[in-house]
Amino acid sequence: MLTSVQIREKIRYYEELISQYTDEKSKKEDDLFELEHLKTKVENLQTRFGERQSQRKRSLAVLAAMPQRNRIYPTYCNGMSELLSGREFNKSYDGLTTAGQKVKKEIENVSDMIDDYERKISSANSQREYWKSQLRAALAREAEEETD
């Protein structure tokens, strides 16, 4: 049988554990907020990048439809078309896609950590409540022993 002093130590231990888990959960919630903000930024950047690229392609199509005035003109249009549709554009756009996927994965990881802290807090709360009930029983026993 544990004494009321020993039981109080256990209660304090679980209270400190709850406090620690709550602090860690709060930090992860802050991280999650920042990641959600970053995700939005990456998505917006990718959207604007794609829209701007489409706008440039339309401008080039209008330019290409104009009567050709010199020999350099078709070379310029072909080069610009390659630049706007080619490997470099795809590489840049895919890079933004990859960045967005990495941010989403990290959001999932942080969300899982938050869930884990919530489970730990719940478990520690249950343990603390158990030891509080044990403390009440121990105090009752000790009071009864004093009257004997």
Short mmCIF file of C-alpha atoms in Angstrom, two decimals:
data_model
loop_
_atom_site.label_atom_id
_atom_site.label_comp_id
_atom_site.label_asym_id
_atom_site.label_seq_id
_atom_site.Cartn_x
_atom_site.Cartn_y
_atom_site.Cartn_z
CA MET A 1 0.00 0.00 0.00
CA LEU A 2 1.23 3.43 -0.89
CA THR A 3 1.08 6.26 1.58
CA SER A 4 -0.76 9.49 0.83
CA VAL A 5 2.63 11.20 0.35
CA GLN A 6 3.68 8.65 -2.27
CA ILE A 7 0.34 8.95 -4.01
CA ARG A 8 0.62 12.75 -4.08
CA GLU A 9 4.02 12.33 -5.76
CA LYS A 10 2.37 10.21 -8.45
CA ILE A 11 -0.36 12.82 -8.93
CA ARG A 12 2.28 15.56 -9.30
CA TYR A 13 4.17 13.39 -11.79
CA TYR A 14 1.08 13.04 -13.98
CA GLU A 15 0.25 16.74 -13.67
CA GLU A 16 3.76 17.61 -14.85
CA LEU A 17 3.44 15.08 -17.67
CA ILE A 18 0.11 16.63 -18.73
CA SER A 19 1.70 20.07 -18.69
CA GLN A 20 4.65 18.86 -20.76
CA TYR A 21 2.40 17.14 -23.32
CA THR A 22 0.14 20.19 -23.51
CA ASP A 23 3.14 22.46 -24.19
CA GLU A 24 4.44 20.11 -26.90
CA LYS A 25 0.97 19.86 -28.46
CA SER A 26 0.71 23.65 -28.49
CA LYS A 27 4.07 23.92 -30.29
CA LYS A 28 2.92 21.39 -32.88
CA GLU A 29 -0.33 23.30 -33.37
CA ASP A 30 1.75 26.42 -34.05
CA ASP A 31 3.83 24.40 -36.53
CA LEU A 32 0.64 23.15 -38.17
CA PHE A 33 -0.66 26.71 -38.55
CA GLU A 34 2.62 27.75 -40.22
CA LEU A 35 2.56 24.73 -42.52
CA GLU A 36 -1.04 25.42 -43.56
CA HIS A 37 0.01 28.99 -44.35
CA LEU A 38 2.98 27.73 -46.36
CA LYS A 39 0.76 25.25 -48.22
CA THR A 40 -1.54 28.09 -49.25
CA LYS A 41 1.43 30.17 -50.41
CA VAL A 42 2.82 27.32 -52.52
CA GLU A 43 -0.60 26.60 -54.06
CA ASN A 44 -1.11 30.29 -54.86
CA LEU A 45 2.38 30.57 -56.33
CA GLN A 46 1.81 27.53 -58.52
CA THR A 47 -1.56 28.88 -59.68
CA ARG A 48 -0.11 32.30 -60.51
CA PHE A 49 2.87 30.67 -62.23
CA GLY A 50 0.58 28.58 -64.43
CA GLU A 51 -1.73 31.52 -65.17
CA ARG A 52 1.18 33.77 -66.11
CA GLN A 53 2.59 31.05 -68.33
CA SER A 54 -0.78 30.68 -70.09
CA GLN A 55 -0.97 34.45 -70.55
CA ARG A 56 2.50 34.48 -72.10
CA LYS A 57 1.54 31.64 -74.44
CA ARG A 58 -1.55 33.55 -75.57
CA SER A 59 0.54 36.66 -76.20
CA LEU A 60 3.03 34.60 -78.19
CA ALA A 61 0.19 33.05 -80.23
CA VAL A 62 -1.07 36.52 -81.10
CA LEU A 63 2.46 37.57 -82.04
CA ALA A 64 3.01 34.41 -84.10
CA ALA A 65 -0.23 35.06 -86.02
CA MET A 66 1.03 38.47 -87.19
CA PRO A 67 2.63 38.75 -90.62
CA GLN A 68 6.33 37.92 -90.50
CA ARG A 69 8.54 40.93 -91.11
CA ASN A 70 12.00 39.39 -91.05
CA ARG A 71 13.94 36.12 -90.87
CA ILE A 72 14.60 36.32 -87.12
CA TYR A 73 10.93 36.50 -86.28
CA PRO A 74 10.11 32.76 -86.74
CA THR A 75 13.24 31.79 -84.80
CA TYR A 76 12.22 34.11 -81.97
CA CYS A 77 8.68 32.66 -81.89
CA ASN A 78 9.98 29.07 -81.91
CA GLY A 79 12.47 29.83 -79.15
CA MET A 80 9.86 31.54 -77.00
CA SER A 81 7.43 28.69 -77.59
CA GLU A 82 10.04 26.20 -76.40
CA LEU A 83 10.79 28.36 -73.38
CA LEU A 84 7.11 28.66 -72.45
CA SER A 85 6.23 25.01 -73.03
CA GLY A 86 9.48 23.16 -72.71
CA ARG A 87 11.50 21.31 -70.17
CA GLU A 88 12.44 24.32 -68.03
CA PHE A 89 8.82 25.34 -67.51
CA ASN A 90 7.81 21.77 -66.70
CA LYS A 91 10.76 21.41 -64.34
CA SER A 92 9.80 24.61 -62.49
CA TYR A 93 6.11 23.72 -62.34
CA ASP A 94 6.90 20.18 -61.18
CA GLY A 95 9.21 21.65 -58.54
CA LEU A 96 6.30 23.63 -57.13
CA THR A 97 4.15 20.48 -57.21
CA THR A 98 6.84 18.58 -55.30
CA ALA A 99 7.15 21.37 -52.75
CA GLY A 100 3.39 21.31 -52.23
CA GLN A 101 3.44 17.53 -51.75
CA LYS A 102 6.24 17.79 -49.19
CA VAL A 103 4.32 20.43 -47.24
CA LYS A 104 1.17 18.28 -47.30
CA LYS A 105 3.15 15.27 -46.04
CA GLU A 106 4.60 17.35 -43.21
CA ILE A 107 1.11 18.59 -42.34
CA GLU A 108 0.01 14.95 -42.04
CA ASN A 109 3.02 14.14 -39.84
CA VAL A 110 2.40 17.11 -37.54
CA SER A 111 -1.32 16.30 -37.35
CA ASP A 112 -0.43 12.74 -36.34
CA MET A 113 1.89 14.11 -33.64
CA ILE A 114 -0.90 16.34 -32.32
CA ASP A 115 -3.23 13.34 -32.19
CA ASP A 116 -0.54 11.38 -30.34
CA TYR A 117 -0.16 14.17 -27.77
CA GLU A 118 -3.94 14.25 -27.30
CA ARG A 119 -3.90 10.49 -26.57
CA LYS A 120 -1.00 10.92 -24.15
CA ILE A 121 -2.78 13.79 -22.38
CA SER A 122 -5.94 11.71 -22.09
CA SER A 123 -4.01 8.74 -20.71
CA ALA A 124 -2.13 10.91 -18.21
CA ASN A 125 -5.44 12.51 -17.14
CA SER A 126 -6.90 9.06 -16.53
CA GLN A 127 -3.87 8.06 -14.48
CA ARG A 128 -4.04 11.28 -12.47
CA GLU A 129 -7.74 10.70 -11.75
CA TYR A 130 -7.01 7.12 -10.71
CA TRP A 131 -4.34 8.30 -8.26
CA LYS A 132 -6.65 11.00 -6.92
CA SER A 133 -9.20 8.31 -6.10
CA GLN A 134 -6.43 6.27 -4.49
CA LEU A 135 -5.45 9.33 -2.47
CA ARG A 136 -8.99 9.72 -1.15
CA ALA A 137 -8.98 6.05 -0.12
CA ALA A 138 -5.53 6.35 1.48
CA LEU A 139 -6.55 9.49 3.41
CA ALA A 140 -9.67 7.69 4.64
CA ARG A 141 -7.54 4.69 5.74
CA GLU A 142 -5.02 6.93 7.45
CA ALA A 143 -7.80 8.84 9.24
CA GLU A 144 -9.34 5.55 10.35
CA GLU A 145 -5.95 4.29 11.59
CA GLU A 146 -5.50 7.46 13.66
CA THR A 147 -8.84 6.94 15.39
CA ASP A 148 -7.97 3.34 16.31
#
